[in-house]
GROMACS .gro file of C-alpha atoms in nm:
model
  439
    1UNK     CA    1   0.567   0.468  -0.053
    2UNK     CA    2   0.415   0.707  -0.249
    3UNK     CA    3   0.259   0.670  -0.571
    4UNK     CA    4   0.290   0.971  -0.774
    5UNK     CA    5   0.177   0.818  -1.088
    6UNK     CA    6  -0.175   0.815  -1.072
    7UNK     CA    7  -0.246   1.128  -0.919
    8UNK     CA    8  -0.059   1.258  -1.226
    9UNK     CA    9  -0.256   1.106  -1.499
   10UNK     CA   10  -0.568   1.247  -1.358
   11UNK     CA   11  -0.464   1.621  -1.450
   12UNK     CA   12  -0.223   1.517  -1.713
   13UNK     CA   13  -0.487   1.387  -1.929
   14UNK     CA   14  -0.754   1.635  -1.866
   15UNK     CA   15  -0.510   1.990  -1.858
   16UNK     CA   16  -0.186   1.840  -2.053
   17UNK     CA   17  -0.409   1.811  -2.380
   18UNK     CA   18  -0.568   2.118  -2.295
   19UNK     CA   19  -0.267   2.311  -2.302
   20UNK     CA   20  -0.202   2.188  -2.660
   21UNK     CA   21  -0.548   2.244  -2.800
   22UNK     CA   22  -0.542   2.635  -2.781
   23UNK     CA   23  -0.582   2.636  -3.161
   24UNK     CA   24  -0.948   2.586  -3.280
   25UNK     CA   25  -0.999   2.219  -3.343
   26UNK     CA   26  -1.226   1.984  -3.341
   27UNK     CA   27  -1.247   1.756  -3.105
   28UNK     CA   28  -1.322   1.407  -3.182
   29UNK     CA   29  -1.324   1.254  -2.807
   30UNK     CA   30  -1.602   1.194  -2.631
   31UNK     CA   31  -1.703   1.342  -2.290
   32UNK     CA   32  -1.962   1.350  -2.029
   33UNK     CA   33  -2.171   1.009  -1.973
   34UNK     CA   34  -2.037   0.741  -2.179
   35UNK     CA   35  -2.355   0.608  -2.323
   36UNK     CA   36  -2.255   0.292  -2.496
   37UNK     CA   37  -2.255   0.135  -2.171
   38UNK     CA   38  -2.565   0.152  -2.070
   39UNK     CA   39  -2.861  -0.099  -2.078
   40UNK     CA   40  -3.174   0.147  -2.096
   41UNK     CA   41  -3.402  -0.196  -2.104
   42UNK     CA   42  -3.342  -0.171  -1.775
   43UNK     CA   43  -3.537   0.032  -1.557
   44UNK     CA   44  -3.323   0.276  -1.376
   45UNK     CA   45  -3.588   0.189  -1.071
   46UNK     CA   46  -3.505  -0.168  -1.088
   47UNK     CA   47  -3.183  -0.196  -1.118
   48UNK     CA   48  -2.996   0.128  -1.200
   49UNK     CA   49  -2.621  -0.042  -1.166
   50UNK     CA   50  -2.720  -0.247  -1.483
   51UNK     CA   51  -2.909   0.052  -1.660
   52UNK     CA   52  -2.611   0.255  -1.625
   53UNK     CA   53  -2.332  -0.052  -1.676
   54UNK     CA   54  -2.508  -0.292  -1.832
   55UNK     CA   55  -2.334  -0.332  -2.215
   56UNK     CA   56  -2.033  -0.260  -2.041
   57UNK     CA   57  -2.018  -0.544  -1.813
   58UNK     CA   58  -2.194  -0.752  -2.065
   59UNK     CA   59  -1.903  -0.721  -2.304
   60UNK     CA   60  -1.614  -0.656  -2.096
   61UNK     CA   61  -1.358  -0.954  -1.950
   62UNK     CA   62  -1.184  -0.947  -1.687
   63UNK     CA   63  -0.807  -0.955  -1.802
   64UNK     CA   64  -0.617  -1.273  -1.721
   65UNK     CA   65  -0.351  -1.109  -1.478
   66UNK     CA   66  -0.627  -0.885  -1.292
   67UNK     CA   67  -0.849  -0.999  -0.987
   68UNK     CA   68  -1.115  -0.701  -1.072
   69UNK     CA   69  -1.169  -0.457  -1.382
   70UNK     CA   70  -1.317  -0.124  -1.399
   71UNK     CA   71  -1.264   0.211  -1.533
   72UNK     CA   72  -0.981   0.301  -1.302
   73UNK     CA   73  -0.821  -0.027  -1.345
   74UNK     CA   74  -0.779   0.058  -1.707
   75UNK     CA   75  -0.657   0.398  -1.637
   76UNK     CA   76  -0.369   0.239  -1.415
   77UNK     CA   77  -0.257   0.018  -1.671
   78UNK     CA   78  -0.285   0.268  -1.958
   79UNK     CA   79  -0.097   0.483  -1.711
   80UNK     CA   80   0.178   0.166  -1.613
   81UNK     CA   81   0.229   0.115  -2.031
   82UNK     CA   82   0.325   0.473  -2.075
   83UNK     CA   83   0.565   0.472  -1.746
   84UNK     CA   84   0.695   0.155  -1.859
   85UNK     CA   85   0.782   0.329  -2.248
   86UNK     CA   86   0.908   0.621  -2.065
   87UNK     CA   87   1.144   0.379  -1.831
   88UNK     CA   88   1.261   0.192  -2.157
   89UNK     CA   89   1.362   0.561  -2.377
   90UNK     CA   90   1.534   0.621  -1.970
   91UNK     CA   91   1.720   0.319  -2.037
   92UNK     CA   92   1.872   0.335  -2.337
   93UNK     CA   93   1.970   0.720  -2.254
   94UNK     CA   94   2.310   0.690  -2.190
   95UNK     CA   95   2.298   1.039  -2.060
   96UNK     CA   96   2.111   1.026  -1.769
   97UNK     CA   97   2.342   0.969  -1.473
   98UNK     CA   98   2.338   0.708  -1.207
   99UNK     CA   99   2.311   0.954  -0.936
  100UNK     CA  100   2.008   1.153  -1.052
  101UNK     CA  101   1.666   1.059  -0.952
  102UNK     CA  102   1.539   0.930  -1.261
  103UNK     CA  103   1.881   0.734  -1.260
  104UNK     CA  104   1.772   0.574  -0.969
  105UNK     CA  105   1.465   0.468  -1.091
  106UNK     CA  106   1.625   0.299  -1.419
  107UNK     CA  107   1.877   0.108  -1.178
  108UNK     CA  108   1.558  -0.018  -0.966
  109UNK     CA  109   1.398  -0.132  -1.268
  110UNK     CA  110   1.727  -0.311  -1.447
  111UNK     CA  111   1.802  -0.456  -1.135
  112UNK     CA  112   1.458  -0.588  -1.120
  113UNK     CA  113   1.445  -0.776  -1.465
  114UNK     CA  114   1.788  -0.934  -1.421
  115UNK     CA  115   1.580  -1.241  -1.367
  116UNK     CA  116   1.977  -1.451  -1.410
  117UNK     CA  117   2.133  -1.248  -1.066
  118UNK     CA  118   1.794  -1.250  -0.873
  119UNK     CA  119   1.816  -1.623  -0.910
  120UNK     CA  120   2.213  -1.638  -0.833
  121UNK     CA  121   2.136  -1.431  -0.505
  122UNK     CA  122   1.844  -1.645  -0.376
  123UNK     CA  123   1.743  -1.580  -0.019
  124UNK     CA  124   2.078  -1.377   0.021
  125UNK     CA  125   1.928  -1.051   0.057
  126UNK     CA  126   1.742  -1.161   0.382
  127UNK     CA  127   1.989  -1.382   0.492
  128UNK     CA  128   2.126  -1.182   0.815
  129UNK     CA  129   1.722  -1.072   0.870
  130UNK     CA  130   1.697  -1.476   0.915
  131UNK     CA  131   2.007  -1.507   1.125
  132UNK     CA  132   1.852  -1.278   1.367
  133UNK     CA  133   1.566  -1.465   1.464
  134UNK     CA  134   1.764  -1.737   1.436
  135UNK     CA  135   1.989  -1.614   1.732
  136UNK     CA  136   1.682  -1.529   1.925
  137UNK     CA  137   1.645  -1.749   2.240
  138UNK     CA  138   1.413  -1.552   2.467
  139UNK     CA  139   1.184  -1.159   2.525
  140UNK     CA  140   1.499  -0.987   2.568
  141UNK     CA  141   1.604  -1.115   2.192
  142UNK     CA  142   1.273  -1.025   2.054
  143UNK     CA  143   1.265  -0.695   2.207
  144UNK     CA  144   1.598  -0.594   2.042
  145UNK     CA  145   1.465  -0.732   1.708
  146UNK     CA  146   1.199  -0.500   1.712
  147UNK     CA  147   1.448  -0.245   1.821
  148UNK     CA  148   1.659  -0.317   1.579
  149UNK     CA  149   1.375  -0.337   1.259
  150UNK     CA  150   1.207   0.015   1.321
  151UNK     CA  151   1.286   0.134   0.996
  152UNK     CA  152   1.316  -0.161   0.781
  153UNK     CA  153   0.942  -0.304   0.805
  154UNK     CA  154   0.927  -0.394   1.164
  155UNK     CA  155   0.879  -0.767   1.265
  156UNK     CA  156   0.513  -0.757   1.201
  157UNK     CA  157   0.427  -0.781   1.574
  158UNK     CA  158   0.282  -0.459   1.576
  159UNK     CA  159   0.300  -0.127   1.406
  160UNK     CA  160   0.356   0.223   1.405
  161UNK     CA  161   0.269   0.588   1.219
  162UNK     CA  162   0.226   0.911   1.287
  163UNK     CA  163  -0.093   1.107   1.171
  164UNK     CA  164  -0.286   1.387   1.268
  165UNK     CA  165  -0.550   1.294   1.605
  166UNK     CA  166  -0.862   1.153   1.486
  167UNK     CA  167  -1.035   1.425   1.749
  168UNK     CA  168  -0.817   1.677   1.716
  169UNK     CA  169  -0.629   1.797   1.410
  170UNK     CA  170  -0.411   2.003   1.532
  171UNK     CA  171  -0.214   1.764   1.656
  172UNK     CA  172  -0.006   1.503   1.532
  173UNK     CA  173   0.010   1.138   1.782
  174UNK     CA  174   0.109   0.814   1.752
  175UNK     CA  175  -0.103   0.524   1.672
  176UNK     CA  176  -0.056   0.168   1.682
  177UNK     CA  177  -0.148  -0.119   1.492
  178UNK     CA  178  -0.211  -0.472   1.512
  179UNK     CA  179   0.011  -0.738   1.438
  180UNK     CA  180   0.038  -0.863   1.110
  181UNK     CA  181  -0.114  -1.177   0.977
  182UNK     CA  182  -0.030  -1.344   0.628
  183UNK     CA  183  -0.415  -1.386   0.544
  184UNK     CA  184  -0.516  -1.091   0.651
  185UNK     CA  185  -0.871  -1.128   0.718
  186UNK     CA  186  -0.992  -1.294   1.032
  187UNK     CA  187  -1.275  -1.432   0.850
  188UNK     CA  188  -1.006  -1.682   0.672
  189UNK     CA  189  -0.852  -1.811   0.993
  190UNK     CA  190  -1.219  -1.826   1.200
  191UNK     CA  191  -1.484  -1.930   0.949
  192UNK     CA  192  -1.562  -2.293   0.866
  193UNK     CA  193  -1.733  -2.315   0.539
  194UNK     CA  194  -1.543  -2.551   0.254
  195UNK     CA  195  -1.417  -2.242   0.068
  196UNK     CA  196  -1.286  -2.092   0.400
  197UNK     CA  197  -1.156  -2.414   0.496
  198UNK     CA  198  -1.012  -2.472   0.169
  199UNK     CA  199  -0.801  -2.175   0.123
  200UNK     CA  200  -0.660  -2.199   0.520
  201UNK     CA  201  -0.556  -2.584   0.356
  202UNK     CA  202  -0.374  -2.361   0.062
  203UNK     CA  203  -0.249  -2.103   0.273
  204UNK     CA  204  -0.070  -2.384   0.505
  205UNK     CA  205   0.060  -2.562   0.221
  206UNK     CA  206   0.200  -2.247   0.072
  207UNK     CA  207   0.367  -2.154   0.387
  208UNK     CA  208   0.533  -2.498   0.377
  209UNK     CA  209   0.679  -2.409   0.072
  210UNK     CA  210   0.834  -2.126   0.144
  211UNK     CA  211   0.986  -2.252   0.445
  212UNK     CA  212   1.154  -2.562   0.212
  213UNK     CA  213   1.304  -2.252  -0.019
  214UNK     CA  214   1.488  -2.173   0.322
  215UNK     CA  215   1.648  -2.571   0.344
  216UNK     CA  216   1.376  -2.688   0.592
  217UNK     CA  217   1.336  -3.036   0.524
  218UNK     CA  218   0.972  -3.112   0.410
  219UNK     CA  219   0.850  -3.221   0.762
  220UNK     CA  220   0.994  -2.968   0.917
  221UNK     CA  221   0.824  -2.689   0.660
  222UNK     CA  222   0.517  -2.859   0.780
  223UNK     CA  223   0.558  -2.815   1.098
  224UNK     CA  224   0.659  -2.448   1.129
  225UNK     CA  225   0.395  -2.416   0.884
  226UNK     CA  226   0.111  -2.545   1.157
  227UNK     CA  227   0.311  -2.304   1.449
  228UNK     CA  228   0.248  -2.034   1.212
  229UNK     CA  229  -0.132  -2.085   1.126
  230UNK     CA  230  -0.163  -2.199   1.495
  231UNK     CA  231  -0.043  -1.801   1.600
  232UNK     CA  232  -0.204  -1.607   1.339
  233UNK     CA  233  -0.530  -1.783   1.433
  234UNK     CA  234  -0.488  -1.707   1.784
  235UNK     CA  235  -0.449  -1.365   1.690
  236UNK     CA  236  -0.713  -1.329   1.508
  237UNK     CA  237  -0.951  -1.429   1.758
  238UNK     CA  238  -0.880  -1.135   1.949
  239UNK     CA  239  -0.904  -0.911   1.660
  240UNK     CA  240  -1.210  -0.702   1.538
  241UNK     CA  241  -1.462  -0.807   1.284
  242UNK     CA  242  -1.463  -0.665   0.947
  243UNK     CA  243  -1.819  -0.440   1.072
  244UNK     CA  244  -1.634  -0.369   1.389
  245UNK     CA  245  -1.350  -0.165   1.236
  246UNK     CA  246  -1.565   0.007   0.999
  247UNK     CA  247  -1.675   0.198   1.326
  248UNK     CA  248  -1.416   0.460   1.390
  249UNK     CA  249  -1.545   0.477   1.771
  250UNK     CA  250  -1.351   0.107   1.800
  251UNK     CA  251  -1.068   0.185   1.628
  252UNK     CA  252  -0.975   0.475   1.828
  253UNK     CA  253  -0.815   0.378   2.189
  254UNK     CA  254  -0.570   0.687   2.362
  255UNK     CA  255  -0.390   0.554   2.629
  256UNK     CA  256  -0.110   0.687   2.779
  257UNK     CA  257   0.238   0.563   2.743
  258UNK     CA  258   0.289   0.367   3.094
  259UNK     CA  259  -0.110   0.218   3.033
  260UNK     CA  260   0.052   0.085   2.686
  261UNK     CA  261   0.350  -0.049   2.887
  262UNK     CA  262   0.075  -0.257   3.109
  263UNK     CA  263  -0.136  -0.336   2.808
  264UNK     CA  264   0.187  -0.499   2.649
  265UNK     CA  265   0.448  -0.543   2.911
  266UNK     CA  266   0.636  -0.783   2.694
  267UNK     CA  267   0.719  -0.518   2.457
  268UNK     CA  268   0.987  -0.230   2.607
  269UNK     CA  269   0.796   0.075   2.493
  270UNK     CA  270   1.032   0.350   2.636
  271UNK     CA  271   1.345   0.189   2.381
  272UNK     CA  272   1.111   0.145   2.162
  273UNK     CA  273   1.030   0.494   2.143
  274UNK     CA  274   1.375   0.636   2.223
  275UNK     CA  275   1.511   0.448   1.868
  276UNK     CA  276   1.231   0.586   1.691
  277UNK     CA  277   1.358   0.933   1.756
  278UNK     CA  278   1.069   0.993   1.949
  279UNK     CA  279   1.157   1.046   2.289
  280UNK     CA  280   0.910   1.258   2.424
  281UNK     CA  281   0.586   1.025   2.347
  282UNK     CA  282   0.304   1.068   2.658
  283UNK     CA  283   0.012   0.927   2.464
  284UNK     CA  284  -0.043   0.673   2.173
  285UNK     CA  285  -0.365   0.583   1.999
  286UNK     CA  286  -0.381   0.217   1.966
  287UNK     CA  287  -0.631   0.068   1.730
  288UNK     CA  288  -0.728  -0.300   1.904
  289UNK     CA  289  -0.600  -0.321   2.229
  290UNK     CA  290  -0.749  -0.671   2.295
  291UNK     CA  291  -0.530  -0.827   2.007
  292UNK     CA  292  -0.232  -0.606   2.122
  293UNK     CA  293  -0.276  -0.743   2.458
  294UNK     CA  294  -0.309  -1.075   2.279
  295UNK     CA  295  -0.016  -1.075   2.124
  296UNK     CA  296   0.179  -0.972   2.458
  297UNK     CA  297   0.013  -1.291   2.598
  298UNK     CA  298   0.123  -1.516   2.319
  299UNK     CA  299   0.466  -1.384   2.363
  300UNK     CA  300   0.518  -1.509   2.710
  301UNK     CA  301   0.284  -1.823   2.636
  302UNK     CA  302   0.379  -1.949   2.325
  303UNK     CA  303   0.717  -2.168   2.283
  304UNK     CA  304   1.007  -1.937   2.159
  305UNK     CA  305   1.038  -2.163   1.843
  306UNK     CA  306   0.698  -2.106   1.765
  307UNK     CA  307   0.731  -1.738   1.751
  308UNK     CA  308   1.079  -1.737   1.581
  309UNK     CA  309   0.881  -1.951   1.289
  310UNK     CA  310   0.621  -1.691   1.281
  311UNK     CA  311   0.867  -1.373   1.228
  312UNK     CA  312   1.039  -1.613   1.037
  313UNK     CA  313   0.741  -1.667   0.810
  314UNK     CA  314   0.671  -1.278   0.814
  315UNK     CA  315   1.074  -1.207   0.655
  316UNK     CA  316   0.975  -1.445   0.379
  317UNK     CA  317   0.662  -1.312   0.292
  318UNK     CA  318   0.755  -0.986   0.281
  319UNK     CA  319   1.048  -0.988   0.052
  320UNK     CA  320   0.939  -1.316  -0.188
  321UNK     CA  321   0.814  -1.103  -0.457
  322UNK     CA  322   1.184  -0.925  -0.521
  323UNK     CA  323   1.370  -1.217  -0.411
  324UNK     CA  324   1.444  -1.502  -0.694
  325UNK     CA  325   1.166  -1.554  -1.007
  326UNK     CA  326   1.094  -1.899  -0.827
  327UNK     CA  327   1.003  -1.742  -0.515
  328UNK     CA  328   0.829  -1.453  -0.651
  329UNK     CA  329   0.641  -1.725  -0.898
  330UNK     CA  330   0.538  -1.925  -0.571
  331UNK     CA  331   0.430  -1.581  -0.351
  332UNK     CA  332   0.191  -1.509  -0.697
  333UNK     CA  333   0.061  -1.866  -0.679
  334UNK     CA  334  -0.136  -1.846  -0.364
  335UNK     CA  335  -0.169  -1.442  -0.374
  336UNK     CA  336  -0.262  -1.385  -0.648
  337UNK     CA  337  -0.435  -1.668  -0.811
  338UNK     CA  338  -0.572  -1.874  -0.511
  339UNK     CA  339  -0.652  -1.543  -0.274
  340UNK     CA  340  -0.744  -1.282  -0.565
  341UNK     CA  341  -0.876  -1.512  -0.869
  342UNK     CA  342  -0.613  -1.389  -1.103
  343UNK     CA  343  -0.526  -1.683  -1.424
  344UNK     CA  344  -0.205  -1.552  -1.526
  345UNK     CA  345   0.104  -1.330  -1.370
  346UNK     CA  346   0.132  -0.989  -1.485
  347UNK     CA  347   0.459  -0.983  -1.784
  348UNK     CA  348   0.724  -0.916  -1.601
  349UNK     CA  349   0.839  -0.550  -1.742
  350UNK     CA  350   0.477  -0.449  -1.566
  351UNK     CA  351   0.570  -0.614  -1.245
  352UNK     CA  352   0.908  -0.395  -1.276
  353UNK     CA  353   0.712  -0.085  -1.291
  354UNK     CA  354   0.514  -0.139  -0.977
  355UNK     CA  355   0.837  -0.236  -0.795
  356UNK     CA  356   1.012   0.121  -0.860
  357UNK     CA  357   0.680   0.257  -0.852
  358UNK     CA  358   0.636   0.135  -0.493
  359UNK     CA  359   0.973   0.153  -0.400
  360UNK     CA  360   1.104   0.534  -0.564
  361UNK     CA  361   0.735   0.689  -0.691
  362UNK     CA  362   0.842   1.054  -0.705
  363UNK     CA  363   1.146   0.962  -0.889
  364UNK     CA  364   0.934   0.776  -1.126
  365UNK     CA  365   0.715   1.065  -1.139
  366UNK     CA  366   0.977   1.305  -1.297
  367UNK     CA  367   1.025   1.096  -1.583
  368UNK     CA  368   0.607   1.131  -1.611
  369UNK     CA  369   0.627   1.443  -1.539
  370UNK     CA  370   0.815   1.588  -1.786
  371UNK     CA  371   0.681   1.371  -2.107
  372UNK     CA  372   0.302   1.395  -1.960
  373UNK     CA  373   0.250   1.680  -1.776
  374UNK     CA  374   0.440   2.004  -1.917
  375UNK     CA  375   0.465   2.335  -1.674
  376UNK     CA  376   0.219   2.540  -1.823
  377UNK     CA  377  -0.038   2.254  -1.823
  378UNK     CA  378   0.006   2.308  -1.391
  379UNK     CA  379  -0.014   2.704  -1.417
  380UNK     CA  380  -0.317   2.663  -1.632
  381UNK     CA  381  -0.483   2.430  -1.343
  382UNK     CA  382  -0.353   2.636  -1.052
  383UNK     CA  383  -0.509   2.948  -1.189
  384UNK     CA  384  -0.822   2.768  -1.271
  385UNK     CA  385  -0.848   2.643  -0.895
  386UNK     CA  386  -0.752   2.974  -0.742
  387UNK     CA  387  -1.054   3.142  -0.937
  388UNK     CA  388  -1.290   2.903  -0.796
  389UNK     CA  389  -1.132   2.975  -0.463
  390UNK     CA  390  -1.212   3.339  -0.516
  391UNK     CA  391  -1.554   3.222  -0.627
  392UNK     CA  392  -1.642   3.108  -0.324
  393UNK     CA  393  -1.473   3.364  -0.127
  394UNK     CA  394  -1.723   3.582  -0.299
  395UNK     CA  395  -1.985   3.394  -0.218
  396UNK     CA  396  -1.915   3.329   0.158
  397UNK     CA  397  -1.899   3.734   0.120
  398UNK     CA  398  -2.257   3.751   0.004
  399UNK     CA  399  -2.470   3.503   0.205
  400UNK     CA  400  -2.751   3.685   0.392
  401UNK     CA  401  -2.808   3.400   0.647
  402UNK     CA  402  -2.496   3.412   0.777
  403UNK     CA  403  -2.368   3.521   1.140
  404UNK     CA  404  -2.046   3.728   1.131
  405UNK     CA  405  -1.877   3.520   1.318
  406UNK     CA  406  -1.980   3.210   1.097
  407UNK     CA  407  -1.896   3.397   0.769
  408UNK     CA  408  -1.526   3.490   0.915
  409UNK     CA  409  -1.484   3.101   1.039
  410UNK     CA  410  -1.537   3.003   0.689
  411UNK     CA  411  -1.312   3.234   0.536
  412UNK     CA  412  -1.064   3.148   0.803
  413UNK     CA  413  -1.132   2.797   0.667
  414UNK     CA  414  -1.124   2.838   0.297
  415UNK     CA  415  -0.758   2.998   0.335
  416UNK     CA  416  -0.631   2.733   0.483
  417UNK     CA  417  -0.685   2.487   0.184
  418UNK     CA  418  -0.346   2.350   0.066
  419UNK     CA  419  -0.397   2.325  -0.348
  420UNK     CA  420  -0.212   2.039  -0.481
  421UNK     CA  421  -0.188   2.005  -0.817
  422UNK     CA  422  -0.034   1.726  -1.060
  423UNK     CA  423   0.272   1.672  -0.859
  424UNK     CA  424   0.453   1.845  -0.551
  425UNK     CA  425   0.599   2.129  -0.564
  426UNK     CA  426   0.916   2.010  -0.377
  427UNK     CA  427   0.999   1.641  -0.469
  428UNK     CA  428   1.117   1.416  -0.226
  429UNK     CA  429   1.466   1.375  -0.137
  430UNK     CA  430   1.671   1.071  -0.249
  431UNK     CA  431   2.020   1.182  -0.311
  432UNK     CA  432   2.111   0.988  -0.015
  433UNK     CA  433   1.976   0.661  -0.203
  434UNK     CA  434   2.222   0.450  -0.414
  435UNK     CA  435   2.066   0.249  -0.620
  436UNK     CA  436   2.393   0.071  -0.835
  437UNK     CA  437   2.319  -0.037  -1.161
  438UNK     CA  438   2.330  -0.452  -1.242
  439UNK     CA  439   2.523  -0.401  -1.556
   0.00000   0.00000   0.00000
């Protein structure tokens, strides 16, 4: 989803203020280099990270509920305080209608903090996701799982956007990516180091867990727990390292449609296609074929009850952190505190703002919007841009060492800049969202 928010601040703080300091003033903020961080008994030559963050990082902890701490850190949660005001005033207006976007957003966030019905509900909300692997007994079933999940999160066997062609943009294709795996990095599932080792022990354990807040009895937990590990790993092997994918030349496969079908014959990519409303699909891009053709393998190779305990696993996982404040509690646990460092779960008000946040952003943005970021704060920075546009329009104009044909390419290039400022000029769409109210 899209997070408005923090492309908002950005402008909001620099322009919004602006707009209001047309009077003379003085200006008591400080800009530019902030020099109380520095360490100048540093030599820049030695060690210019220190000389230029050194009394920063010397005095500055990393807060209990955070994993890492830096400057934009601080603007995000500066940024999630005021949202989190604004979505309090939103509350208590009992003007603001159900139906209207920032509505919506207030809903999202009630809904979120009634800690007594999350717990009432349990694993309700996934319950018929669960049923549906439960009812699957061979390829055919799996196929019309993945059918039937397109466009609530897939089953995390593989995925699929649309995006403009890495080698050509002016075109659109589809690419596809590799199956999902709850670590994430291979590294954790290949390495054998103690801490490696240690954290595959906690990831294991954790899985366990989860699978007893479904009513598996503890041995049996254990043991989907193992098929699960015993998958991911296998997919991993296939999968690229961390250096490999940095290189853009690896991560970018075309194939046609009917080579995809061979590559992963298990999978039926024509229905596939056909629900996505894409009908007409000749070429894909796929990003590791050997683990997609890994995956195909394990399909056909792997038990069906080992598989239904890994898209089993990947239902869990995915929804724990909205479902009940015990399973949320447990999916921080290892996430959070084992994977990330982290002491101490964010309050929970904060964890309701990144929920609508990442759930209804550009609702949430209107509420910013309109306390952070007036109109005339946008003109002001839309004019400013479209003079340096015409700046270096100008100057494209004037250079003597370039071609004709070079100079007009340019300008051909610098029209076809799309300025966005603040927030977009046509918000997205959600009337066709309810989102009720808990109360």
């Amino acid at each position: 989803m899209k997070k408005i928010i923090y492309s908002v601040i950005i402008t909001a703080s620099l322009l919004a203020t602006s707009c209001k300091k047309d009077k003379a003033e003085i200006d008591t903020e400080s800009h530019g280099i902030a020099l109380q961080y520095m360490d100048t008994t540093v030599k820049p030559g030695d060690d210019f990270y220190r000389y230029v963050n050194g009394a920063w990082f010397d005095k500055t902890e990393i807060p209990a509920d955070k994993s890492t701490w830096g400057s934009f850190n601080e603007l995000a949660k500066n940024t999630d305080l005021d949202v989190l005001n604004m979505l309090k005033e939103a509350a208590a207006n009992k003007d603001i209608k159900s139906s209207s976007d920032e509505g919506k957003a207030v809903n999202l966030y009630k809904t979120y903090l009634d800690t007594l019905k999350r717990t009432e509900l349990g694993i309700t909300p996934i319950a018929k996701d669960l049923e549906a692997i439960s009812n699957i007994k061979n390829l055919n079933d799996i196929n019309t799982l993945v059918q039937a999940t397109i466009f609530d999160g897939g089953t995390g066997l593989f995925g699929t956007y649309v995006s403009a062609d890495a080698l050509d943009s002016n075109k659109n294709v589809v690419y596809i990516y590799g199956t999902a795996t709850g670590l994430g990095e291979r590294d954790y599932y290949l390495l054998n180091d103690a801490e490696t080792k240690e954290v595959r022990t906690k990831y294991e354990q954790h899985v366990a867990r989860m699978f007893e807040y479904l009513g598996n009895s503890s041995a049996d937990a254990k043991a989907k727990a193992a098929k699960v590990l015993n998958f991911e790993t296998k997919i991993s092997e296939a999968e690229l390292t961390r250096v490999e994918m940095r290189d853009d030349r690896k991560t970018y496969n075309p194939m046609s449609v009917e080579k995809l079908q061979t590559l992963a014959s298990n999978i039926d990519w024509k229905t596939y296609f056909s629900k996505t409303g894409m009908k007409n699909i000749d070429n894909v891009v796929v990003s590791q074929p050997k683990a997609l053709a890994k995956m195909n393998t394990l399909l056909q190779a792997t038990p069906i009850e080992d598989v239904k305990a890994y898209l089993t696993w990947n239902v869990i996982n995915g929804a724990a952190s909205e479902l009940s404040p015990e399973l949320e509690k447990a999916n921080w646990e290892f996430y959070s505190k084992v994977l990330s460092g982290a002491q101490k779960q964010k309050p929970i008000e904060e964890r309701a703002v990144d929920i609508v946040n990442g759930s209804l952003g550009e609702a949430l943005g209107k509420l910013y919007v309109e306390k952070k970021f007036p109109a005339e704060a946008k003109a002001k920075a839309e004019e400013m841009i479209a003079n340096v546009v015409k700046a270096y329009e100008n100057r494209i104009k004037k250079l003597p060492w370039m071609a004709p044909a070079t100079r007009q390419g340019a300008l051909d290039k610098l029209a076809k800049m799309t300025i966005k400022i603040g927030y977009p000029d046509k918000w997205e769409d959600f009337s066709k969202l309810t989102v009720k109210s808990p109360e």
